[in-house]
Structures are given as C-alpha cells and as structure tokens.
Coordinates of C-alpha atoms and ligand atoms in Angstrom, one line a residue:
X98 CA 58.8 92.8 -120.0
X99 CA 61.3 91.9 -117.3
X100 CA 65.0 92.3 -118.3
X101 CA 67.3 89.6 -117.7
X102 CA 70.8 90.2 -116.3
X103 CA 73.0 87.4 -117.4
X104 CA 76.3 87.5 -115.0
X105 CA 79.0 84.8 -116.1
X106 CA 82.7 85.1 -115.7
X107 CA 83.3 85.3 -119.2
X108 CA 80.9 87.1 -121.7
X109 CA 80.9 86.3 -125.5
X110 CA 83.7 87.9 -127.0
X111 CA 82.5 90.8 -129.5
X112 CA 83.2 89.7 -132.5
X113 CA 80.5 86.4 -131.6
X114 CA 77.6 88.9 -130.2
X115 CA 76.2 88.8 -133.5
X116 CA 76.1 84.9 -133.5
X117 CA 76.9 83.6 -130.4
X118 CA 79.7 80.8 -130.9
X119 CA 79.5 78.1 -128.6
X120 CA 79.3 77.2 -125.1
X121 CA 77.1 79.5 -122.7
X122 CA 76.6 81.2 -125.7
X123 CA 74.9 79.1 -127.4
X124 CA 72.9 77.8 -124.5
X125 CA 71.3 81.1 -123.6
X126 CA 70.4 82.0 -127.2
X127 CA 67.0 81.6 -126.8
X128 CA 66.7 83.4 -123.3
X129 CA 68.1 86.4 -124.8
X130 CA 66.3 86.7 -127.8
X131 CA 62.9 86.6 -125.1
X132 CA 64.0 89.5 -123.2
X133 CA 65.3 93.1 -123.1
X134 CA 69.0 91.7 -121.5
X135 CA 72.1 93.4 -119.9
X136 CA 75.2 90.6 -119.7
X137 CA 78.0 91.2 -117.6
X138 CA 81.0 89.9 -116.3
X139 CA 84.8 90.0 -117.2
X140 CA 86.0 91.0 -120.7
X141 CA 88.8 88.5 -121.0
X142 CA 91.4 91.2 -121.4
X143 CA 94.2 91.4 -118.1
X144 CA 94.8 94.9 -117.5
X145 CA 97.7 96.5 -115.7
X146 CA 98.3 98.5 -112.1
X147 CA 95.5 97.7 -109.5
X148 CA 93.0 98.4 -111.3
X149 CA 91.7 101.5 -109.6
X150 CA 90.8 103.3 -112.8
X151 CA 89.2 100.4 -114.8
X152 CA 86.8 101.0 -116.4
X153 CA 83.1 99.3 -117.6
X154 CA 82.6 98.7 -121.4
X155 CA 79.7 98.8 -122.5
X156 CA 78.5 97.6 -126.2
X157 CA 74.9 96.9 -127.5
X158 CA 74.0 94.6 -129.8
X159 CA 70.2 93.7 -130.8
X160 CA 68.5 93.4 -127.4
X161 CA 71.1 92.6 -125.3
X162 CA 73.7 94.9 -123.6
X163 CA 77.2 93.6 -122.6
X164 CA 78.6 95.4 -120.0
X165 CA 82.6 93.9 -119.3
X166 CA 85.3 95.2 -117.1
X167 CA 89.0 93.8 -117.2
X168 CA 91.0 92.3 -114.7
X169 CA 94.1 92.8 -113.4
X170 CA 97.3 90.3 -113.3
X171 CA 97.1 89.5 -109.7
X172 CA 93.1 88.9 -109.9
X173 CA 93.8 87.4 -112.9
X174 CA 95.7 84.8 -111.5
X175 CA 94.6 84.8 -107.8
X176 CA 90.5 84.6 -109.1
X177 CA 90.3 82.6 -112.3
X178 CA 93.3 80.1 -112.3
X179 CA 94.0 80.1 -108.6
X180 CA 90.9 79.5 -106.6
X181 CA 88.1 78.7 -109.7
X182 CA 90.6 76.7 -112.0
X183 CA 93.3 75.7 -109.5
X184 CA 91.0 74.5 -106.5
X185 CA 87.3 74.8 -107.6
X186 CA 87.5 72.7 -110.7
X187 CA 89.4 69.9 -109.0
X188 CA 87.5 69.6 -105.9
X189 CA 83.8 70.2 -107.8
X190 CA 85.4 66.9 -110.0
X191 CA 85.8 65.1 -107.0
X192 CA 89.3 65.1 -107.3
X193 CA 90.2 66.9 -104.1
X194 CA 94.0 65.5 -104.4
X195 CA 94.8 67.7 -107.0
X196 CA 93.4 71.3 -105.5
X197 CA 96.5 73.5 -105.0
X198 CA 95.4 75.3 -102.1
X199 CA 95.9 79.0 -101.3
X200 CA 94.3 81.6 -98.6
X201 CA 95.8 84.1 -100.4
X202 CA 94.2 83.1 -103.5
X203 CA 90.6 82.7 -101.9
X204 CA 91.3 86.1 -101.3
X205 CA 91.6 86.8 -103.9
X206 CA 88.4 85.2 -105.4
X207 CA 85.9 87.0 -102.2
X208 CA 87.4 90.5 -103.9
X209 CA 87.0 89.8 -107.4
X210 CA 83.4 88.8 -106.5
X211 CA 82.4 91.9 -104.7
X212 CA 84.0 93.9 -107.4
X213 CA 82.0 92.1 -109.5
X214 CA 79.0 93.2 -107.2
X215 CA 79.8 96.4 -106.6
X216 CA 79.9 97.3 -110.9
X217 CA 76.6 95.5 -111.3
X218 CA 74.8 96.9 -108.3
X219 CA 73.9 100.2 -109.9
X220 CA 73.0 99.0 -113.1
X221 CA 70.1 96.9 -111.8
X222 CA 66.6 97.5 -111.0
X223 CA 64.0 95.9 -108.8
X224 CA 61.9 94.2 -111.5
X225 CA 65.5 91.9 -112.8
X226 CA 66.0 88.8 -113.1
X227 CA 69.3 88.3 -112.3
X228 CA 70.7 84.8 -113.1
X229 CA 74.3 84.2 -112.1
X230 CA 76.6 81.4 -113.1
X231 CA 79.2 78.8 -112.3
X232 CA 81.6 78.1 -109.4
X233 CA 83.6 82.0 -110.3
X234 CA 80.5 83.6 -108.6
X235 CA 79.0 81.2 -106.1
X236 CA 79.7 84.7 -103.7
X237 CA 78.2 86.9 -105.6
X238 CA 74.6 86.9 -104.9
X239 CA 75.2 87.4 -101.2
X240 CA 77.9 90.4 -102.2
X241 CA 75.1 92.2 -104.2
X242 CA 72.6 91.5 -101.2
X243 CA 75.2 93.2 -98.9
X244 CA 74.5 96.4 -101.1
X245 CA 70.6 95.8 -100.6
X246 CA 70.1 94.5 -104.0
X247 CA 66.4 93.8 -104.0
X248 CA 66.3 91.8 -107.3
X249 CA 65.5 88.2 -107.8
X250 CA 68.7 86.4 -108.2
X251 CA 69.2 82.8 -109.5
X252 CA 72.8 80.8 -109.5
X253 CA 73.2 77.6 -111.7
X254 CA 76.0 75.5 -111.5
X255 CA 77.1 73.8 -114.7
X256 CA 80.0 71.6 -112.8
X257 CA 79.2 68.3 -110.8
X258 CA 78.7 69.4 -106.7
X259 CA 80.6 66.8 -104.8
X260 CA 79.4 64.8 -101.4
X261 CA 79.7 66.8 -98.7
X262 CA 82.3 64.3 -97.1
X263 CA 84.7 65.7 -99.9
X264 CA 83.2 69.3 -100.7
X265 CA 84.4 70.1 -96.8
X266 CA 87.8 69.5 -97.5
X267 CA 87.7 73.3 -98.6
X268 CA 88.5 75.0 -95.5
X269 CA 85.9 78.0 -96.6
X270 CA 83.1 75.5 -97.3
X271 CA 80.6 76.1 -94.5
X272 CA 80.7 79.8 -95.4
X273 CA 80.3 79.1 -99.1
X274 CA 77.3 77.2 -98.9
X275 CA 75.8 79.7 -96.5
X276 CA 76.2 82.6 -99.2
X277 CA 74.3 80.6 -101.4
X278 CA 71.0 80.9 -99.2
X279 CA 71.0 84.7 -100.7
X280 CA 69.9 83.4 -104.4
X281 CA 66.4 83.0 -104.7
X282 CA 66.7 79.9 -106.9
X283 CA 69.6 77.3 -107.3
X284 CA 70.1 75.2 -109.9
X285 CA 72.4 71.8 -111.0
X286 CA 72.4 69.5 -113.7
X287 CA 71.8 66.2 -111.9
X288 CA 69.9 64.5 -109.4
X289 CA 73.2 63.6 -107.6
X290 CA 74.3 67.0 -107.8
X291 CA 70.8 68.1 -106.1
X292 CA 71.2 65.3 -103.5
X293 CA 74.5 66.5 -103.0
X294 CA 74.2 70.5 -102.3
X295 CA 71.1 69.7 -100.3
X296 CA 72.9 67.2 -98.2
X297 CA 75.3 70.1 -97.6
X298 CA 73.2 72.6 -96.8
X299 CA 71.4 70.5 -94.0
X300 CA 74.5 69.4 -92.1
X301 CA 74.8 73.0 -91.6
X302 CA 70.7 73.7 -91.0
X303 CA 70.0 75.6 -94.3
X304 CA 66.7 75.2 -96.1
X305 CA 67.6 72.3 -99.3
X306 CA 67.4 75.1 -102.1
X307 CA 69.2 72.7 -104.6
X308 CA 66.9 71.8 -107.8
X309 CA 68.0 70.1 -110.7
X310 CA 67.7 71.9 -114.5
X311 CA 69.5 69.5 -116.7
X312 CA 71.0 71.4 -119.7
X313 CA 71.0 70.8 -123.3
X314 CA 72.4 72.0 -126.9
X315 CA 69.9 73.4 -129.8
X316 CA 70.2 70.3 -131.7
X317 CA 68.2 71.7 -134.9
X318 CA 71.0 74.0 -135.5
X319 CA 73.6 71.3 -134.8
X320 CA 72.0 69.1 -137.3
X321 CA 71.9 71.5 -139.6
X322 CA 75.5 72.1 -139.1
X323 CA 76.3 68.4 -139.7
X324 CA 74.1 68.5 -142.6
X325 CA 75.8 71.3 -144.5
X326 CA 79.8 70.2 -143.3
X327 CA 79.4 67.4 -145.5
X328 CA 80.3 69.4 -148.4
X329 CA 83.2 71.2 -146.7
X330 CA 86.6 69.9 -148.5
X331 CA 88.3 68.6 -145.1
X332 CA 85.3 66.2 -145.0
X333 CA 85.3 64.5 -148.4
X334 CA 89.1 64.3 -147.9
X335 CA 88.9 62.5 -144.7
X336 CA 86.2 60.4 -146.1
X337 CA 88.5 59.4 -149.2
X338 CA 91.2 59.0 -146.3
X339 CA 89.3 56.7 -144.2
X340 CA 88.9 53.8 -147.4
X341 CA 85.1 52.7 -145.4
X342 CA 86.8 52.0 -142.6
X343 CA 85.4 53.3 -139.5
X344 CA 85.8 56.1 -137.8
X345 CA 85.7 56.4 -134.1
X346 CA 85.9 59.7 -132.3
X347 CA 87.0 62.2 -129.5
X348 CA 86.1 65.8 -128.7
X349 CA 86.9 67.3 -125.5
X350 CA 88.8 70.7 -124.1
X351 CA 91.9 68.8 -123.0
X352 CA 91.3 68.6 -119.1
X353 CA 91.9 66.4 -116.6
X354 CA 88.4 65.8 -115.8
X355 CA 87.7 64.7 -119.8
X356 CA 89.3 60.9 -118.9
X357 CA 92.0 61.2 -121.9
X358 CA 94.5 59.0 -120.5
X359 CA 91.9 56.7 -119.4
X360 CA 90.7 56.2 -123.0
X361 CA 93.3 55.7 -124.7
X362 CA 94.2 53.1 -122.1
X363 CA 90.9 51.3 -123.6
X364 CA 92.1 51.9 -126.9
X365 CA 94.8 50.5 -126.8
X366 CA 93.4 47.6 -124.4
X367 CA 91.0 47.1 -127.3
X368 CA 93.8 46.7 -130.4
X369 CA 95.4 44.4 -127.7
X370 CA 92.7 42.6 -127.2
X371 CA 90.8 42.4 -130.5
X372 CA 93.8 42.8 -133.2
X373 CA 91.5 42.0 -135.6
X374 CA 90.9 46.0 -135.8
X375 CA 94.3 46.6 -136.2
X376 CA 94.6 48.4 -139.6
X377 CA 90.5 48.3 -140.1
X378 CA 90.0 51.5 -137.3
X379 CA 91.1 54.7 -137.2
X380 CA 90.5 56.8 -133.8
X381 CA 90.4 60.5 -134.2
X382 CA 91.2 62.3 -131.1
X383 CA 90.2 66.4 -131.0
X384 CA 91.3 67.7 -128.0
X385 CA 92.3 71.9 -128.2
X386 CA 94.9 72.7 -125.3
X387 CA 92.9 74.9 -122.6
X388 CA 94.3 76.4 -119.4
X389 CA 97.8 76.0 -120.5
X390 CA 99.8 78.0 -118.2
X391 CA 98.5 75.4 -114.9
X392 CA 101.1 73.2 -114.3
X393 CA 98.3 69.9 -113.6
X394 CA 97.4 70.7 -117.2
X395 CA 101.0 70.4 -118.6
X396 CA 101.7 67.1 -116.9
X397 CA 98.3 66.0 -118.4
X398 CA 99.5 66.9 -121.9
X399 CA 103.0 65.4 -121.6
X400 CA 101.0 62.5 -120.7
X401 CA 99.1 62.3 -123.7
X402 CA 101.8 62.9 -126.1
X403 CA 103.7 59.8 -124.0
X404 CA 100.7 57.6 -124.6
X405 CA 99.5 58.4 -128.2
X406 CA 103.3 57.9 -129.1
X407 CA 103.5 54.6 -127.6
X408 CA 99.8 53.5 -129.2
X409 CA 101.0 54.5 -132.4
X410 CA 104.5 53.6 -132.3
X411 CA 103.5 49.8 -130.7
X412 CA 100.8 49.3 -133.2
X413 CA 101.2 51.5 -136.6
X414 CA 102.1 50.1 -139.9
X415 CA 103.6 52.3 -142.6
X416 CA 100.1 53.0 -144.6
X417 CA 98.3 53.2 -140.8
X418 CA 98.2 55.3 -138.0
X419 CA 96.0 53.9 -135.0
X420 CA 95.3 57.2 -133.5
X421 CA 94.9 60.6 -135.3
X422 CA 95.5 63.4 -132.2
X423 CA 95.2 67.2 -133.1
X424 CA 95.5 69.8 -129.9
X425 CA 93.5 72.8 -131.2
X426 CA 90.3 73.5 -132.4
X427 CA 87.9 72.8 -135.1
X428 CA 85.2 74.9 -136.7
X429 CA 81.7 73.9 -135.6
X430 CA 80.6 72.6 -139.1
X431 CA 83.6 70.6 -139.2
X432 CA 83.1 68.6 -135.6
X433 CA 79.5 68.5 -136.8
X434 CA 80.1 66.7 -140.3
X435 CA 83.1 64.8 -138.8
X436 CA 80.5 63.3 -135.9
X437 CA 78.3 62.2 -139.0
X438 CA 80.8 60.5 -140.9
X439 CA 81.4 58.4 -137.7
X440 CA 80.9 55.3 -136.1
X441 CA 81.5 56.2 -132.6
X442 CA 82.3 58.5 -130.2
X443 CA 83.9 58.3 -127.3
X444 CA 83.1 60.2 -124.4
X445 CA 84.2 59.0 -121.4
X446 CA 85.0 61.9 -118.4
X447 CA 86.0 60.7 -115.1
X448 CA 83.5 63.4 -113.9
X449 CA 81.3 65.9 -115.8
X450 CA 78.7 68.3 -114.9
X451 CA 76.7 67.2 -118.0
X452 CA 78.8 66.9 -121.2
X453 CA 77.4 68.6 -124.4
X454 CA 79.4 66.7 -126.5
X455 CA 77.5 63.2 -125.8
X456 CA 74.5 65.5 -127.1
X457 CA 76.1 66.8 -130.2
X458 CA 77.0 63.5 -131.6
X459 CA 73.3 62.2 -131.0
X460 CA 72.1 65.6 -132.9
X461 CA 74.9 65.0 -135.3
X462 CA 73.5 61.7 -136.9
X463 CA 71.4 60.7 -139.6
X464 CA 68.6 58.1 -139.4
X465 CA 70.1 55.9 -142.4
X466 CA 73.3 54.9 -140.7
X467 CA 73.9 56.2 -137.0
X468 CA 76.9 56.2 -135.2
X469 CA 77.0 54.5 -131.7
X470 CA 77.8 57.0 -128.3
X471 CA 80.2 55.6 -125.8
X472 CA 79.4 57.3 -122.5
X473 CA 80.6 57.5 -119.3
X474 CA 78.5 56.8 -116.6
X475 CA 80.3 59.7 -114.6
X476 CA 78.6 62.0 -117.6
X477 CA 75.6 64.3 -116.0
X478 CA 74.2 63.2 -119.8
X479 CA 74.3 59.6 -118.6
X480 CA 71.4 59.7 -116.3
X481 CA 68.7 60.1 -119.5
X482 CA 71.0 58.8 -121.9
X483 CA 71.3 55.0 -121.3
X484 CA 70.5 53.9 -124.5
X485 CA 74.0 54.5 -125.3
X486 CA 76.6 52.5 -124.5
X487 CA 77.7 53.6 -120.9
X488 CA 81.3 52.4 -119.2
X489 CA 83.2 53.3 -116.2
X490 CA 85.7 55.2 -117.5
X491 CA 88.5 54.2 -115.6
X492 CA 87.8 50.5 -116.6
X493 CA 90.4 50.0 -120.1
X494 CA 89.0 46.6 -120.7
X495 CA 85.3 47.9 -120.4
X496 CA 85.8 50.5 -123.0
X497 CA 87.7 48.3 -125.3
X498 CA 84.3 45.8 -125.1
X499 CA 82.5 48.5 -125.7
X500 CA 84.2 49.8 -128.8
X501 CA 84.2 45.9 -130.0
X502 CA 80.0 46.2 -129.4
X503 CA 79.9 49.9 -130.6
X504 CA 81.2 48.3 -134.1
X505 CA 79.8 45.2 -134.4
X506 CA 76.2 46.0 -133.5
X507 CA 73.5 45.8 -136.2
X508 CA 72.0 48.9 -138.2
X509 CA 68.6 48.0 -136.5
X510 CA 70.2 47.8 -133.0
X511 CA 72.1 51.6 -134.0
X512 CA 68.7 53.1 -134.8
X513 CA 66.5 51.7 -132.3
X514 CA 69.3 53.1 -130.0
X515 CA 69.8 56.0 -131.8
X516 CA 65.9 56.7 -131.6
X517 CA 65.5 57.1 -128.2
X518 CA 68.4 59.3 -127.5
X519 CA 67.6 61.5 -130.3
X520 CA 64.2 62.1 -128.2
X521 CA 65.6 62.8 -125.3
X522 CA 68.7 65.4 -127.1
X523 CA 65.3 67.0 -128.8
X524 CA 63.6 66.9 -125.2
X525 CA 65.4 69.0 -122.9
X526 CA 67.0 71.5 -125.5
X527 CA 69.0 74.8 -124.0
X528 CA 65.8 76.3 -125.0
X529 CA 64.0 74.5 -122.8
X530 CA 66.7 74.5 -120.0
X531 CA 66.8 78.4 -119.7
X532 CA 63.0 78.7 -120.2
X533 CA 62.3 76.6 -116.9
X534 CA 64.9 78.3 -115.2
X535 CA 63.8 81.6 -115.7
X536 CA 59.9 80.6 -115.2
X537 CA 61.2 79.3 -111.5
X538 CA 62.7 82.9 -111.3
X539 CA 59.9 84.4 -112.3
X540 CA 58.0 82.0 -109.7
X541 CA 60.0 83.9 -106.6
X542 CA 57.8 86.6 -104.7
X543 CA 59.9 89.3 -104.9
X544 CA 60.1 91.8 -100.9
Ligands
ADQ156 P1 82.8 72.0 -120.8 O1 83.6 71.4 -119.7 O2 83.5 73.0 -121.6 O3 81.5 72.7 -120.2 P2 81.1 70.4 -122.6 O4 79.7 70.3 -122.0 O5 81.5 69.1 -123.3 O6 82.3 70.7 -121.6 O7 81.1 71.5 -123.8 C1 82.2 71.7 -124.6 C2 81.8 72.5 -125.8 O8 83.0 72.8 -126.5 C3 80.9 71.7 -126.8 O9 80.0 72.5 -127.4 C4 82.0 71.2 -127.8 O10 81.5 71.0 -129.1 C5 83.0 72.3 -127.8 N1 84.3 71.7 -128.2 C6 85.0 70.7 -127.5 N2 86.1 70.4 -128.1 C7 86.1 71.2 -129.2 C8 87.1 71.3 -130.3 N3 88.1 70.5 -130.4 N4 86.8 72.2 -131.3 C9 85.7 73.0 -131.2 N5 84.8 72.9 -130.2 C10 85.0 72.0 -129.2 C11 80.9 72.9 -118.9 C12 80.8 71.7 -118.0 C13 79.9 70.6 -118.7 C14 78.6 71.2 -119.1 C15 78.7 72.5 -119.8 C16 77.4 73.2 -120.0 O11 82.1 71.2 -117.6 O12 79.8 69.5 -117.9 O13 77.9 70.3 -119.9 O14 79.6 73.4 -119.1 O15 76.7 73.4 -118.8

C-alpha cells in the first residue's frame, strides 16, 4: 500500500500520538489508520544558535512515523508569527488592514520552507502521497520539486482564500500562486474559496487547479463524548447552577477572525432590546487565549475584558451575572456535555475557513430537546448548514433577533431543524474529507 506523508506546520505533540487530541489530529485519524504514514513538520520546541546542527526526531507510534525538527528564535518568529500569523492569517481573513508587513520576515518564511523541503526530500519515495497543509507551506511543494521530488504532492488549505482584488495586496502574491502549480492537487473548503484561487490563478494564465473538499469532525466520537460528559461533576454543577434557565454558548480560540467583540455587541443589543431575558439567560463564553505574544491579539483581549465588564457591570444583579467569560481551555468531554446542556450557540466569525465548532454543537445534541446553532454566514460551514440560524456577524441587532428566535422557537421547529443539519454533520465527516482527498491524489498519473 502507498504511504502517506502528512506535512503540517505543527505535528501532534507526543504525548497525543496515541489518541490524537483535536484539531488536524483528529481530522486525519482515519487517513492514518488506512495507511503505512510518515508525518512531519516542526516539533513546537524553539531551539537556540542557527540551527546548523538541529537535528530530525524521529518517534514511531502504531503505523505512523513522526519525523519533527525544531526551530530557531529568529524562524520562530520570522516564519510562524511574522509572515503565517502576522500577515497570512490577516490577509487570508480578508482583513488586509491588519497584516504587519515585513520583507525580512517573508524571508524568512521562503527559508523555513526549503528547510522544511530539504529534511523531507530524502525521506520520500516515488510511490508517496505527499499531502501538504495550510498557508505555513503554500512554498513547499515547488521547494521539494526544485530537488526533483517525483512524488505526488497535494496542498489543502483550511483558511478562507480571499478575492484576488485583496489577495494582491501581498507584494509576493503573483509568485505565490505560481509555486502552487507544482502540487498535483489543490484543495479548499468552499466554493468561494475555489472561485477565488481560480480567479487568481487565471489573471496570471495558470491552469484553475482550485477544487473544493469541505471538511468535517467525526461526530460519532463527539457524541459519544457529549453523551458520557453528562456525568462529569462540572456538568451537574452548572446544570444545578443554571436553575432551567437557558444556556447560550461560545467556543472559539480567541482570535480576531472568531467575531468576539461583534457578539457580544449582539448580546448586549439583545438584553437592550428584549429585557425580558434579563435574569432568565446566562451566556457562557469559552474562549482559550492563543497567539499571545502578537500585539493585534492583545488589543483584541483588552477589548474583550472592556466589553464583558461593561455587559456585566450595566446589566448584572447581585444573584446574576449576564455573561460567564473563561480565557483557557476546556477538556473535550466537558465542551461536549456543556454544548448538550445548551440552548444555543453562538458562532459567528467575521471570516472562517470552515468552523468545526458549528459542527460539534450539531453532533453534540440529543433528538429529545436540541439546542439551536447561530451561524455566521461568513462560516465556510454556512454554505450546507442553512438550517441553522445564519446572521451577518457584524449586524448586533441581527444577532440579538436571532438569539430572541433561537429561544423562543418550538421543540418541533428545533428538531426538524436540528434533523437536517445532523445529516449533513454525518455527511461529510473528516473521514470522508481525507478519503476523497487522497482518492483525487491517488487519481494523479504520476512522470
Ligand atoms: P480553527 O481556526 O482553530 O481551525 P475551528 O474549525 O473552529 O477553528 O476548530 C477549533 C477546534 O478547537 C475545535 O475542535 C474546537 O472544539 C476546539 N476548541 C475551540 N475552543 C476550545 C476551548 N475553549 N477548549 C477546548 N477546545 C476548543 C482552522 C480554520 C477553520 C477550519 C479548521 C479545520 O481556521 O476554519 O474549520 O482549521 O480545517
């Protein structure tokens, strides 16, 4: 059988090889388990000096071998939060205003990927399958192609791809899109984002490569996981807590692209606007601090703390607090059980590639009494999701309408909803998203 070489900027740390945690993880689960598998990429670890002398770890587990090397300070910061976090992110989310710009660090970011190239190249044969992905290492097929790589390679890019009106802004642009022509197969997770690359690549007379290959979560284990949190102490106490009021909730990596400020504009919008909830709601808002040390990232936390101070502070009693906010993580169970005992979610991003949280809180309920989704229309997940409730997420007073709906719609309306989004979170399953990307790899005549 043909081995599959996973490359992603960051590899599942070790102590989550035996059961992948979360995230890419998670997603690729099932590929790996269907082939022999060599995953590589960066260990997470900064190391010091230049980095002459680093050296390749390598650790097998089961069927897959994870092969990690370090990076230095400078790449560090130059590669990861310079040009991917600092200017990628931002311009990928349409928000073009807020790329710090640096030469220096795209520099940075060309190097890091032909090291990255340069490690991998000897470990691969002819017969891989090598699949490569997210905006770090949209180089990196046409680096291992400048060492005569012969392997099929396939990118997919789990970020939106902006219009090309905005994606030239990046001075390197042109030259970026024409290193992608050296994958065999490229993949995005919408239509727009198809529409988009392909509109790219012909104003520069490339061959549309762009395909779409929505992803999903493996909602049977996330079910289960629901399922079996409702025993875990935290959740009986916050169900005692909650009196049978409802619960509406929030889960999202505290970034700007997530819409935070924006919803709890529409929260508080809808207290304003509908104070008969005042007292009868409580909001829960999860939302673990990531990327720190970038300073758009502080201001966006400052901002926060301003707002959920003022929403509390303007509308809290003694025996109520309108919006619970927590800034780290929760266990998987937990999030699960806490989306059950729910009676909406809120997930509203300005701008997201898909959003696997929309799909989590679908997998999350139970027939009996589901919970209503709030979505952004900006969502990836939005385009088969539109059973649930979708809002433009910069709108306060649509959210606030739809939270009023959200709670005030019938149990019959909630399942008949909740129905046809469960089909469609059972439908295109990460299973099922790696499986048709690697059968359109396997698809590629190889020289
Ligand atoms: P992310 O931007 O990280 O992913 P998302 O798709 O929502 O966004 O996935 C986040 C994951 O982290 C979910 O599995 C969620 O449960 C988990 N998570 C979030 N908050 C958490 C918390 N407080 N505690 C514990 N876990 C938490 C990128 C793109 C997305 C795309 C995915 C997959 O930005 O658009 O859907 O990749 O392609």
């Amino acid at each position: 059988m043909q081995r599959l070489v996973i490359v992603s900027n960051r590899v599942p740390a070790v102590r989550d090889r035996k059961q992948p945690a979360g995230g890419l993880a998670v997603a690729l689960r099932a590929a790996v388990q269907d082939h022999p598998c060599l995953w590589f990429g960066w260990s997470g670890q900064q190391i010091g000096g230049d980095g002459a002398d680093r050296t390749l770890s390598v650790d097998t587990v089961g069927n897959v071998t994870y092969a990690t090397i370090g990076l230095t300070h400078k790449e560090y910061n130059g590669f990861y939060q310079g040009y991917s976090n600092g200017i990628l992110w931002p311009l990928c989310h349409y928000r073009a205003g807020l790329m710090n710009y640096s030469r220096h660090d795209q520099q940075i970011y060309a190097s890091v990927n032909t090291l990255f190239a340069t490690r991998l190249a000897p470990m691969l044969k002819p017969d891989d399958m090598v699949w490569v992905h997210d905006y770090h290492l949209f180089p990196l097929g046409k680096a291992l192609r400048d060492l005569k790589v012969k392997a099929r390679i396939g990118f997919f890019l789990h970020i939106p791809f902006p219009p090309w009106s905005l994606m030239r802004s990046l001075p390197e642009a042109p030259a970026l899109m024409r290193d992608l022509r050296a994958y065999d197969v490229i993949g995005v997770q919408t239509e727009d984002d198809a529409r988009n690359m392909n509109e790219a690549f012909a104003v520069l007379g490339i061959p549309a490569k762009a395909r779409v290959f929505p992803i999903g979560i493996d909602p049977d284990s996330f079910a289960a996981c629901a399922r079996e949190g409702q025993s875990l102490p935290q959740v009986q106490r916050l169900r005692q807590d909650l009196r049978g009021l409802p619960l509406i909730i929030g889960v999202d990596r505290m970034d700007y692209s997530k819409g935070l400020p924006e919803r709890l504009r529409g929260y508080d919008t809808f207290l304003k606007r509908y104070p008969e909830y005042r007292g009868k709601v409580t909001y829960l808002q999860i939302t673990p601090v990531s990327r720190g040390s970038v300073p758009e990232y502080q201001s966006l936390r400052a901002e926060l703390d301003q707002i959920v101070g003022h929403i509390n502070g303007t509308y809290g009693a003694f025996d109520w607090t309108p919006v619970r906010y927590l800034t780290h993580p929760l266990p998987r169970e937990l999030l699960a059980a806490f989306f059950q005992l729910s009676s909406a979610a809120l997930v509203t991003p300005l701008r997201d590639g898909m959003n696997l949280v929309a799909k989590e809180y679908v997998a999350a309920q139970i027939p009996e009494n589901p919970g209503t989704l709030i979505l952004s229309r900006f969502a990836g997940a939005a385009a088969d999701m539109e059973d649930a409730l979708l809002v433009n997420p910069h709108d306060s007073d649509e959210i606030a309408a739809a939270l009023h709906k959200a709670l005030s719609l019938s149990g019959s309306e909630r399942r008949v909803r909740w129905e046809r989004l469960r089909a469609e979170v059972w439908r295109v399953t990460a299973a099922s998203w790696a499986r048709s990307f690697i059968a359109a790899m396997s698809e590629v005549r190889t020289a």
